[in-house]
Short mmCIF file of C-alpha atoms in Angstrom, two decimals:
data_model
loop_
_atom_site.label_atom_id
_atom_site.label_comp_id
_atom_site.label_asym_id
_atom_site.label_seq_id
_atom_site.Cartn_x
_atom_site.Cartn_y
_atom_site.Cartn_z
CA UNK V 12 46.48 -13.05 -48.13
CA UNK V 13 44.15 -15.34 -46.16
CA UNK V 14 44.79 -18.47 -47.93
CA UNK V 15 48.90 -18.32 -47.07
CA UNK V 16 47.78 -17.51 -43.53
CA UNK V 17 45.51 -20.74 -43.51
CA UNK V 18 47.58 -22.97 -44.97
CA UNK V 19 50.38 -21.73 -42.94
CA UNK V 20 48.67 -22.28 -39.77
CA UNK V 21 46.91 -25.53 -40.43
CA UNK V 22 50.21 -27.14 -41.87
CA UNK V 23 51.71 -26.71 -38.39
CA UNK V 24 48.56 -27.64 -36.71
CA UNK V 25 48.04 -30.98 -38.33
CA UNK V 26 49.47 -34.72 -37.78
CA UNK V 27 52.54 -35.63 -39.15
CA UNK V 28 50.46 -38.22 -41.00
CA UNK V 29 48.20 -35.70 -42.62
CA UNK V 30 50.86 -33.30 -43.51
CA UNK V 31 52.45 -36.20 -45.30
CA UNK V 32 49.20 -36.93 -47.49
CA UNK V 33 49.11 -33.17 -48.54
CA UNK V 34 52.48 -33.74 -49.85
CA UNK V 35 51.55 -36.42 -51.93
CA UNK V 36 48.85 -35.04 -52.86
CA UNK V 37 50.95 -32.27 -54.59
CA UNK V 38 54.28 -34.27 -55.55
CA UNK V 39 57.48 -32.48 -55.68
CA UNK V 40 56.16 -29.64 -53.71
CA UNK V 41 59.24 -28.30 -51.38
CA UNK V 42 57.11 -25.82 -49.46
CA UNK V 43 53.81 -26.59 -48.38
CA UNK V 44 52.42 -23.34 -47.67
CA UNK V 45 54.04 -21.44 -50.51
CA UNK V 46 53.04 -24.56 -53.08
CA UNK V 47 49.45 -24.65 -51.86
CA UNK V 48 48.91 -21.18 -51.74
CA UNK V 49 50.17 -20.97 -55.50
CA UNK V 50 48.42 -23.41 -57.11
CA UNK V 51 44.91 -22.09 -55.82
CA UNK V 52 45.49 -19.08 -57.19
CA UNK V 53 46.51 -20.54 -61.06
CA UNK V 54 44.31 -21.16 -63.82
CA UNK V 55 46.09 -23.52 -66.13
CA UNK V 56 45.47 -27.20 -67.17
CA UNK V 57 47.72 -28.21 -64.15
CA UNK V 58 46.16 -27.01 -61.46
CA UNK V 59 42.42 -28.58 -62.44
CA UNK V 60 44.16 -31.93 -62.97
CA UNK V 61 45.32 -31.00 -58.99
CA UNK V 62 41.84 -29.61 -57.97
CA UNK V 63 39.88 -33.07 -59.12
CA UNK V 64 42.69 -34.73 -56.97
CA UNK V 65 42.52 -32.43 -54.16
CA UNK V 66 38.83 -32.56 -53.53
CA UNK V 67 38.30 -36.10 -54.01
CA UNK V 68 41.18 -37.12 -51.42
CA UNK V 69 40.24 -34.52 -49.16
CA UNK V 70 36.63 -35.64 -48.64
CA UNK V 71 37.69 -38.99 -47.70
CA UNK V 72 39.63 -37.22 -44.91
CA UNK V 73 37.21 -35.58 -43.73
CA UNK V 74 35.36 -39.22 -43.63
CA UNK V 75 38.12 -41.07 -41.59
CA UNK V 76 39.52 -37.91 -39.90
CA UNK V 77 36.84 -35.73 -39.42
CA UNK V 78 39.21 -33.48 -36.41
CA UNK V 79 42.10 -33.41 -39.56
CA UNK V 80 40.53 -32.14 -41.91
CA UNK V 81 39.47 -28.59 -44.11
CA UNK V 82 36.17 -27.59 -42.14
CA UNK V 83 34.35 -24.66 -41.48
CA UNK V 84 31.69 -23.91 -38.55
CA UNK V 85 32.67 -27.07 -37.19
CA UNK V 86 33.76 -28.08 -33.54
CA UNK V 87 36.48 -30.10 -32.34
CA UNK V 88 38.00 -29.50 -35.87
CA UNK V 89 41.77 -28.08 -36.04
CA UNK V 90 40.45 -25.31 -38.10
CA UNK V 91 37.95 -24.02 -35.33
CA UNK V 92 40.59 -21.35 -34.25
CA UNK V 93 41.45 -19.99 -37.39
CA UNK V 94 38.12 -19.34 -38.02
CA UNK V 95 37.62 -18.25 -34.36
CA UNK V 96 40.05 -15.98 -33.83
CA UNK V 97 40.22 -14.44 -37.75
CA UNK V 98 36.75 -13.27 -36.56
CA UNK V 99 37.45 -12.02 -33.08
CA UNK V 100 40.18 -9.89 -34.54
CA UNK V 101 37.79 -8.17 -37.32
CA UNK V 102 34.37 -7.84 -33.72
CA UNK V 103 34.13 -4.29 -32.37
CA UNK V 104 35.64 -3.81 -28.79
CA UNK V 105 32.19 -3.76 -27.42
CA UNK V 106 31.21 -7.53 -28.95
CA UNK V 107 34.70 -8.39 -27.84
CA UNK V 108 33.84 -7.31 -24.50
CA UNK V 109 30.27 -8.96 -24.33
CA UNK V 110 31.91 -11.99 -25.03
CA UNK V 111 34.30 -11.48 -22.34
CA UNK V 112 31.79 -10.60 -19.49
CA UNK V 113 29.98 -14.01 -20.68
CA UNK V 114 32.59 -15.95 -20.82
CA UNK V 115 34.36 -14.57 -17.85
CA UNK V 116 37.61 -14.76 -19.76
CA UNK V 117 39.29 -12.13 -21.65
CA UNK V 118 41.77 -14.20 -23.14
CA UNK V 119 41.46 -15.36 -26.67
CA UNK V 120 42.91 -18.67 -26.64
CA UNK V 121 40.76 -19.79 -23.49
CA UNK V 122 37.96 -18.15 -24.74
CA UNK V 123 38.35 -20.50 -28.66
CA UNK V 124 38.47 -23.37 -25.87
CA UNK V 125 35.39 -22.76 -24.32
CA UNK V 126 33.61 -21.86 -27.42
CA UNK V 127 35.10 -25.30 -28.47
CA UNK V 128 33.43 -27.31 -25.81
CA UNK V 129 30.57 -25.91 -24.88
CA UNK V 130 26.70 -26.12 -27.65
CA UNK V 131 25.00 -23.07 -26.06
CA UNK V 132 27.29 -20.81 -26.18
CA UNK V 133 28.78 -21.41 -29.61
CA UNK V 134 24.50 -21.17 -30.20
CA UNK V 135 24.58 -18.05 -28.17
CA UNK V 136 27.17 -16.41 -29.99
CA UNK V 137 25.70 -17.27 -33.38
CA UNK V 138 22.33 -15.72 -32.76
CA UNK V 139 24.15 -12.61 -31.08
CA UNK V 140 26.98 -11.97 -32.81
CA UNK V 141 27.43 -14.20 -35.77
CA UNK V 142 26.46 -11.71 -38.33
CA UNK V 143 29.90 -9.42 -37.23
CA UNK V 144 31.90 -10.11 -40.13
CA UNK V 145 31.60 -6.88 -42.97
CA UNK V 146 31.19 -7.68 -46.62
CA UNK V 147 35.27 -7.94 -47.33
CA UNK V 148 36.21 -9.79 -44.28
CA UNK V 149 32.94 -11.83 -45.70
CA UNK V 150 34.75 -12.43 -49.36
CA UNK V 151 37.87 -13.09 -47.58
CA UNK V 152 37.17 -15.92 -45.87
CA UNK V 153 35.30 -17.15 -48.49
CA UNK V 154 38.69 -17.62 -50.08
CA UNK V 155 39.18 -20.70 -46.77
CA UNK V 156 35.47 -21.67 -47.30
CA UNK V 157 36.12 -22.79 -51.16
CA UNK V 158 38.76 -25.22 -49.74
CA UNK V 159 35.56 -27.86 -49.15
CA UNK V 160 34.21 -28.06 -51.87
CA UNK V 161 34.90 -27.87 -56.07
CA UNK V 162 30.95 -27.18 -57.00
CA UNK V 163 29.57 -24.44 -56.00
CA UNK V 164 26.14 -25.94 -54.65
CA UNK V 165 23.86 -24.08 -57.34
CA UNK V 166 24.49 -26.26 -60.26
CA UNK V 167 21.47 -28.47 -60.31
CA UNK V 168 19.32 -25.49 -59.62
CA UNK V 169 20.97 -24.17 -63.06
CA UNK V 170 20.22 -27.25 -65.05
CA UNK V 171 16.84 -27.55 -63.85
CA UNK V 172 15.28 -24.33 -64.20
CA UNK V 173 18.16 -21.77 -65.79
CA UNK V 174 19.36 -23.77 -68.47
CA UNK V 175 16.20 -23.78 -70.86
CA UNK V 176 15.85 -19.62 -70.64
CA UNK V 177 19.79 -19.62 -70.83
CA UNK V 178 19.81 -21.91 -74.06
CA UNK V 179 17.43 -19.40 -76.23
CA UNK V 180 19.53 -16.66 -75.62
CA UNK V 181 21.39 -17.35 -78.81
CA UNK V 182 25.05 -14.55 -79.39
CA UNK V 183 23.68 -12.51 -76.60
CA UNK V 184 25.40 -11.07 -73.10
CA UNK V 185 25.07 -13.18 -70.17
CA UNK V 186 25.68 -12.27 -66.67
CA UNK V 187 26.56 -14.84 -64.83
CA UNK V 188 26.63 -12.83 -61.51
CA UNK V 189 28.37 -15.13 -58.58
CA UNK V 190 29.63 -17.99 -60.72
CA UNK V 191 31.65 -19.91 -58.56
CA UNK V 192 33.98 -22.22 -60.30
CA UNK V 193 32.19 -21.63 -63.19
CA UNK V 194 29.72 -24.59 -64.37
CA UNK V 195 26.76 -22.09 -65.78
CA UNK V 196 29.32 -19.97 -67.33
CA UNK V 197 30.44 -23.06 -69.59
CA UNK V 198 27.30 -24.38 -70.26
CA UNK V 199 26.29 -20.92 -71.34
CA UNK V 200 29.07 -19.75 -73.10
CA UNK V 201 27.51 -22.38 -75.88
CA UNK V 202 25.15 -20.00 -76.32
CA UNK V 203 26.06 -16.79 -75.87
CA UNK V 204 28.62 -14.19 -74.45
CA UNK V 205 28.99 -14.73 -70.62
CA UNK V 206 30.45 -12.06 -68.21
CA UNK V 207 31.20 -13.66 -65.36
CA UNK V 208 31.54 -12.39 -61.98
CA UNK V 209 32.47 -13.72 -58.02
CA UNK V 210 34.03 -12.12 -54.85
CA UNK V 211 35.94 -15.29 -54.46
CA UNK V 212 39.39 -15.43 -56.24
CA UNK V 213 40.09 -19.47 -55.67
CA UNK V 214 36.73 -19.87 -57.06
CA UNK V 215 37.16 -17.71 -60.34
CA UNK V 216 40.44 -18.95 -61.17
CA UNK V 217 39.06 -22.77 -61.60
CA UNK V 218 36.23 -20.90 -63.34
CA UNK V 219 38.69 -19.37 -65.26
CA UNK V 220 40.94 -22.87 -66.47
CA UNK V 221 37.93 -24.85 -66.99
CA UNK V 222 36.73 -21.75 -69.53
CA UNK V 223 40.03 -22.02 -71.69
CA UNK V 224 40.21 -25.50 -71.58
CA UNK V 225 36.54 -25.25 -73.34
CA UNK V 226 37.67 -22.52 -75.86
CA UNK V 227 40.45 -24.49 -77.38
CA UNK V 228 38.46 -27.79 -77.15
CA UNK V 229 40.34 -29.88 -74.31
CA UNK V 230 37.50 -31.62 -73.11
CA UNK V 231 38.82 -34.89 -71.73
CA UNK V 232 38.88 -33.42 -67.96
CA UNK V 233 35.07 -32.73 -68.13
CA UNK V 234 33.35 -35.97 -67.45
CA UNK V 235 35.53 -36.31 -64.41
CA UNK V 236 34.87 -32.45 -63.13
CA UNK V 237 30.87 -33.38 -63.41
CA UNK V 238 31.48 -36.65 -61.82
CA UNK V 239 33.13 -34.73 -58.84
CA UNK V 240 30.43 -31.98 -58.17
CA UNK V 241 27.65 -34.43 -58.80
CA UNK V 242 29.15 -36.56 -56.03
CA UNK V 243 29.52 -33.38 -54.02
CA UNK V 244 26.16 -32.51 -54.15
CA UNK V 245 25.20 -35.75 -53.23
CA UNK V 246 26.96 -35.29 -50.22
CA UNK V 247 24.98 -32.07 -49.73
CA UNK V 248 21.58 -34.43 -49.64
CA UNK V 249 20.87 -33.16 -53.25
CA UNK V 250 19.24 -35.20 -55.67
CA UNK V 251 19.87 -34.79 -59.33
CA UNK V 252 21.47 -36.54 -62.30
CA UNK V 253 23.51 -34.60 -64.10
CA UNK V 254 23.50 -34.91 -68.58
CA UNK V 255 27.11 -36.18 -69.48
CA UNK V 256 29.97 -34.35 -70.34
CA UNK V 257 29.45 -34.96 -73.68
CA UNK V 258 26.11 -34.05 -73.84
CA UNK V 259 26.14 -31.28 -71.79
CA UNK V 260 28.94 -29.70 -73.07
CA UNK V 261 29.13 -30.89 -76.80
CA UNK V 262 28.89 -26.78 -78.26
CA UNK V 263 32.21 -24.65 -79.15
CA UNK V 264 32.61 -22.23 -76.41
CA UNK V 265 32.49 -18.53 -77.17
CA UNK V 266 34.77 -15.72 -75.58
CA UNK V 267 34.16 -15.58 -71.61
CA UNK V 268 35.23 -11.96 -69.89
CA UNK V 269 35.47 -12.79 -66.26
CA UNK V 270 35.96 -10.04 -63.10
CA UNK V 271 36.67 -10.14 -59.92
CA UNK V 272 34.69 -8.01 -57.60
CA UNK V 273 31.12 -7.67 -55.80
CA UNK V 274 28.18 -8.13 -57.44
CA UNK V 275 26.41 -4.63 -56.40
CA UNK V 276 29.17 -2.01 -58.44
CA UNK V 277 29.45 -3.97 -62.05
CA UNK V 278 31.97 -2.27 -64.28
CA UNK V 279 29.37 -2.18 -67.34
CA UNK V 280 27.56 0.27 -68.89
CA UNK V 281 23.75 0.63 -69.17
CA UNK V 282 21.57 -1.59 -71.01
CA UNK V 283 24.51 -3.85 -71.64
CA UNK V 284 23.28 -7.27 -70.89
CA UNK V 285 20.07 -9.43 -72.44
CA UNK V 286 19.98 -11.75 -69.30
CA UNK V 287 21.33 -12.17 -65.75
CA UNK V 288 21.99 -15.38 -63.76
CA UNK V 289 22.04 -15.26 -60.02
CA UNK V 290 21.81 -18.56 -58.40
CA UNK V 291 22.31 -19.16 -54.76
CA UNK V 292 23.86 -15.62 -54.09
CA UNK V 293 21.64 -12.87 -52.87
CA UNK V 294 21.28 -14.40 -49.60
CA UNK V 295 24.89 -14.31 -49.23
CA UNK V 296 25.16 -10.55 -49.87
CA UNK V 297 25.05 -7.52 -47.24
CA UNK V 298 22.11 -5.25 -49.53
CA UNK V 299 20.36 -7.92 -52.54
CA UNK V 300 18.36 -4.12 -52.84
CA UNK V 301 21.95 -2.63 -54.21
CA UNK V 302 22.46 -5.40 -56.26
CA UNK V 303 18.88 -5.48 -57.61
CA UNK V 304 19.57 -1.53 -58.69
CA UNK V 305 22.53 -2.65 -60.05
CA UNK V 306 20.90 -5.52 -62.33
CA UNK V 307 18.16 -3.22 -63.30
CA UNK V 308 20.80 -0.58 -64.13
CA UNK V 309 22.97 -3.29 -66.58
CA UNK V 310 20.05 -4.98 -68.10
CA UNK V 311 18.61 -4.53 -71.52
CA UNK V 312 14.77 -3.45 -71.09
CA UNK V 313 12.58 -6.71 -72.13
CA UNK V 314 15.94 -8.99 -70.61
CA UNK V 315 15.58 -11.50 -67.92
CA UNK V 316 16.84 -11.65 -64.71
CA UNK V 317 16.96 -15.80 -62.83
CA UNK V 318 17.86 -15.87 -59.27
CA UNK V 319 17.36 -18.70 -56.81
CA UNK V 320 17.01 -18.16 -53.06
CA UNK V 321 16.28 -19.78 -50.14
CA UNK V 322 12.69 -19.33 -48.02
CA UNK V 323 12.03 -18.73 -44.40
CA UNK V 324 11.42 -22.13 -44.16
CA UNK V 325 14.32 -22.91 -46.03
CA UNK V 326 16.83 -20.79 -43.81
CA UNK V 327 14.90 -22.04 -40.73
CA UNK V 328 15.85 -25.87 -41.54
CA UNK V 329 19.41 -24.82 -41.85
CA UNK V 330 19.18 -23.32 -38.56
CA UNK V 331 17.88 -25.65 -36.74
CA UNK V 332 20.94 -28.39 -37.91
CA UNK V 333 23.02 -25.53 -36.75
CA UNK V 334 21.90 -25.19 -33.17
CA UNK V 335 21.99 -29.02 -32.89
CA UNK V 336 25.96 -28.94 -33.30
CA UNK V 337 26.32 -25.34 -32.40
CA UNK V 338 27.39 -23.66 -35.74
CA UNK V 339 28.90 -20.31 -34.73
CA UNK V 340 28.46 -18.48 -38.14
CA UNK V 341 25.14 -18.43 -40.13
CA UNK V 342 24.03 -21.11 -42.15
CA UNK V 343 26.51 -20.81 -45.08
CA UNK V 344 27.69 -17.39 -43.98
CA UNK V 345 23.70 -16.83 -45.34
CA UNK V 346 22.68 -13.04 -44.77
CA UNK V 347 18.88 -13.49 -45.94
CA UNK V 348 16.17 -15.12 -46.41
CA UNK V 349 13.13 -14.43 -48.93
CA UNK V 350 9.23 -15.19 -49.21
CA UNK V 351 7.73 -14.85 -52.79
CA UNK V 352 5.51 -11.28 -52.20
CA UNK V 353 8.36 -9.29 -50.81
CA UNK V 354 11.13 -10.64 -53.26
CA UNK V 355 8.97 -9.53 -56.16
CA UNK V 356 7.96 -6.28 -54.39
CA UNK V 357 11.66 -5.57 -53.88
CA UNK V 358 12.56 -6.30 -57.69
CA UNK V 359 9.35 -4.63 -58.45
CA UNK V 360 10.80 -1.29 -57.31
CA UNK V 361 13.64 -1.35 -60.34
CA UNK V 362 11.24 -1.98 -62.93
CA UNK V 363 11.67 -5.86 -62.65
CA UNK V 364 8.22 -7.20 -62.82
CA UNK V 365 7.89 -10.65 -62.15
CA UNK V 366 7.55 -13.51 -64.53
CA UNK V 367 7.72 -16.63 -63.25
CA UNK V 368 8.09 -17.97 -59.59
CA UNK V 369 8.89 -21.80 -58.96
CA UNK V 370 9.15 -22.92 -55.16
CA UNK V 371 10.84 -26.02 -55.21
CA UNK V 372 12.90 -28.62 -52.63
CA UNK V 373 10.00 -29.05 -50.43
CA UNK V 374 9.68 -30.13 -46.59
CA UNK V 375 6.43 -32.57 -45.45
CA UNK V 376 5.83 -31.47 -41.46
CA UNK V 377 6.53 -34.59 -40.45
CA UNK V 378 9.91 -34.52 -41.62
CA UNK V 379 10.43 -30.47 -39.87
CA UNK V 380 9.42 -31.97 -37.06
CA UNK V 381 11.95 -34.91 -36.96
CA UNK V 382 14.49 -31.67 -36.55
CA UNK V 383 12.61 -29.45 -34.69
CA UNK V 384 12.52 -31.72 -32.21
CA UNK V 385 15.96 -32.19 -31.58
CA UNK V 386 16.93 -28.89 -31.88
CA UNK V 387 18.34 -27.01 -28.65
CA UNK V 388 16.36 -23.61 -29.53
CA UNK V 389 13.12 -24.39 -28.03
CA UNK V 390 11.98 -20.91 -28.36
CA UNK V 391 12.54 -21.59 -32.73
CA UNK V 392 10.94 -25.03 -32.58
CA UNK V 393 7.59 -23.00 -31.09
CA UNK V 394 7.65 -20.27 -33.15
CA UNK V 395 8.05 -22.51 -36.59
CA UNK V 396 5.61 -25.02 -35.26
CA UNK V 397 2.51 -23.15 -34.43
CA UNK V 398 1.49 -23.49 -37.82
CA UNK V 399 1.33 -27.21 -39.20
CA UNK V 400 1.72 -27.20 -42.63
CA UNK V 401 1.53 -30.28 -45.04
CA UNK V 402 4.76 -29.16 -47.19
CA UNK V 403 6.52 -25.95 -47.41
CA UNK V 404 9.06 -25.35 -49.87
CA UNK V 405 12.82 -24.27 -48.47
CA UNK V 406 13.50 -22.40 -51.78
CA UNK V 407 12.43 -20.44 -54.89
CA UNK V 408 13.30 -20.04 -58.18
CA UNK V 409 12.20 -16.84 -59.86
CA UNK V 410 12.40 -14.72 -63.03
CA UNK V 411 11.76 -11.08 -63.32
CA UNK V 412 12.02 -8.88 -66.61
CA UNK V 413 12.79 -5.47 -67.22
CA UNK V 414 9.89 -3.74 -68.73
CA UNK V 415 10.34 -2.02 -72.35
CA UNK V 416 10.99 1.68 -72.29
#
């Protein structure tokens, strides 16, 4: 179980001072790696009321104790080994031994350090070998990764363009495919009958409290759960104002099935579902074509499939943020990238034709080339500058429906 082995490890690794402000955090708690590990995986009342705590007092660590606190990808963080060496244990003996020879060190602990210390090689690695973890060791540490954050990062994507083809769908099934913690599943479950389905247990489980707290009408904790992602987000350089609580989430809440498990084998039959939400996922994913065959497969003909996804240009500014510190891992553990003609060719080829396509969060040159410029890849600031452009657009927002038999 990767989170006990986390928490166990970064427990000892920490201050005195910091292990002392995870037990308040979680009052009475007698063990902290036993307590923490437990409460991530619950779903009750309880453990939200903890979560809202958690993530608040956690990101002002990570303000005044940036080397204390939860990261991933980052340097000079305690974490960095964990993350480090749970990867080195999964690479092939031949990666292992490329790293070696480059290195010249075969030992793991002095080869963390000088990954640690050192921008090019931690850039090196990255655009060598940073793609090594498989799908499961992928939705494992996923499990670490949902320790930053309570929102899931698609949620204004949802309200903007999801919500008003999600709101007609009145008593049908919903697939909320990759839900996260579960914000589009309880603004749709207003609506309609939402399946909803993520890799990520931590993630599912919140999903899962905040969806019973809806169906028996506890809504008090709501305001404060928007409050938190909306600040979150803002964090993430995303602008948007979420409705209220109340407004947002004034409906009675029908019956929510959730599952745990990967998007590309879904345990329903044919022609089960009227519409399909997908935000912020396929580029996560080791084959979107499986998943697309699988979505085609599970749809109703004449139902609706929404995904968001991130451009070339999109995955490119990421990248270039990343070489500047030296992430080791792709941006966001992000597997893909997708321009509009080839996404719809590729749904296109399960009978997915498409409907609407909306690129949105868009980049003037002169602001690519305030990071283009710093970046250390000068062979990716070339390539992506040949071509001034007066705005480019770092995502899309698409719908595709399955054609009537």
């Amino acid at each position: 179980m990767i989170l006990k082995q986390f928490f166990s490890y970064y427990f000892d690794a920490v201050s005195d001072e910091t292990r002392e402000f995870y037990r308040h955090l979680l009052p009475g708690t007698g063990n902290l790696v036993d307590d923490y590990t437990e409460v991530f995986r619950r779903n009750d009342d309880e453990s939200i009321a903890f979560l809202l705590r958690f993530y608040r007092a956690t990101a002002a660590l990570r303000d005044r104790d940036r080397q204390q606190a939860i990261l991933f990808n980052v340097s000079h963080n305690i974490c960095f080994p964990f993350f480090f060496k749970y990867v080195w244990e999964r690479m092939s003996a031949e990666n292992q031994a490329r790293v070696a020879d480059k290195l010249g060190s075969g030992d793991v602990d002095r080869i963390c350090a000088i990954f640690d210390e050192n921008v090019a090689l931690r850039n090196w690695f990255c655009s060598e070998l940073g793609h090594e973890l498989d799908q499961d060791a992928l939705f494992t540490m996923n499990e670490v990764i949902a320790l930053q954050n309570f929102s899931s990062g698609g949620e204004p994507s949802f309200l903007q363009f999801a919500y008003p083809y999600m709101s007609k769908i009145q008593g049908g099934r919903i697939l909320d495919a990759g839900c996260g913690a579960g914000f589009a599943t309880l603004v749709m479950s207003q609506y309609a009958h939402v399946y909803s389905v993520d890799a990520c247990r931590s993630r599912l489980e919140r999903a899962k409290a905040l969806s019973a707290m809806m169906k028996k009408g506890e809504k008090d904790v709501f305001p404060g759960v928007i409050r938190l992602m909306h600040d979150e987000l803002g964090v993430m350089a995303v602008e948007y104002d979420f409705p209220s609580a109340e407004k947002l989430l004034a409906g009675t809440s029908n019956e929510v099935h959730f599952h745990e498990g990967s998007i590309d084998s879904l345990p329903w039959e044919d022609n089960f579902f009227d519409a399909i939400n997908c935000l912020d996922v396929l580029e996560h994913t080791f084959s979107p074509e499986n998943i697309i065959r699988e979505f085609s497969r599970v749809l109703k003909p004449g139902g609706i499939v929404l995904i968001t996804a991130p451009t070339r240009y999109g995955e490119a500014q990421q990248r270039i943020h990343e070489t500047i510190y030296g992430a080791m891992f792709p941006a966001m553990l992000h597997m893909h990238h997708f321009e509009p003609a080839a996404l719809s060719e590729m749904f296109g080829r399960y009978g997915l034709v498409e409907h609407e396509m909306v690129p949105f969060d868009f980049m003037t040159w002169d602001e690519f080339m305030e990071i283009a410029d710093e970046t250390p890849d000068r062979e990716l600031a070339e390539e992506l500058t040949a071509n001034p452009f007066d705005e480019v657009a770092l995502q899309l927002f698409a719908v595709y429906r399955k054609a009537e038999q």
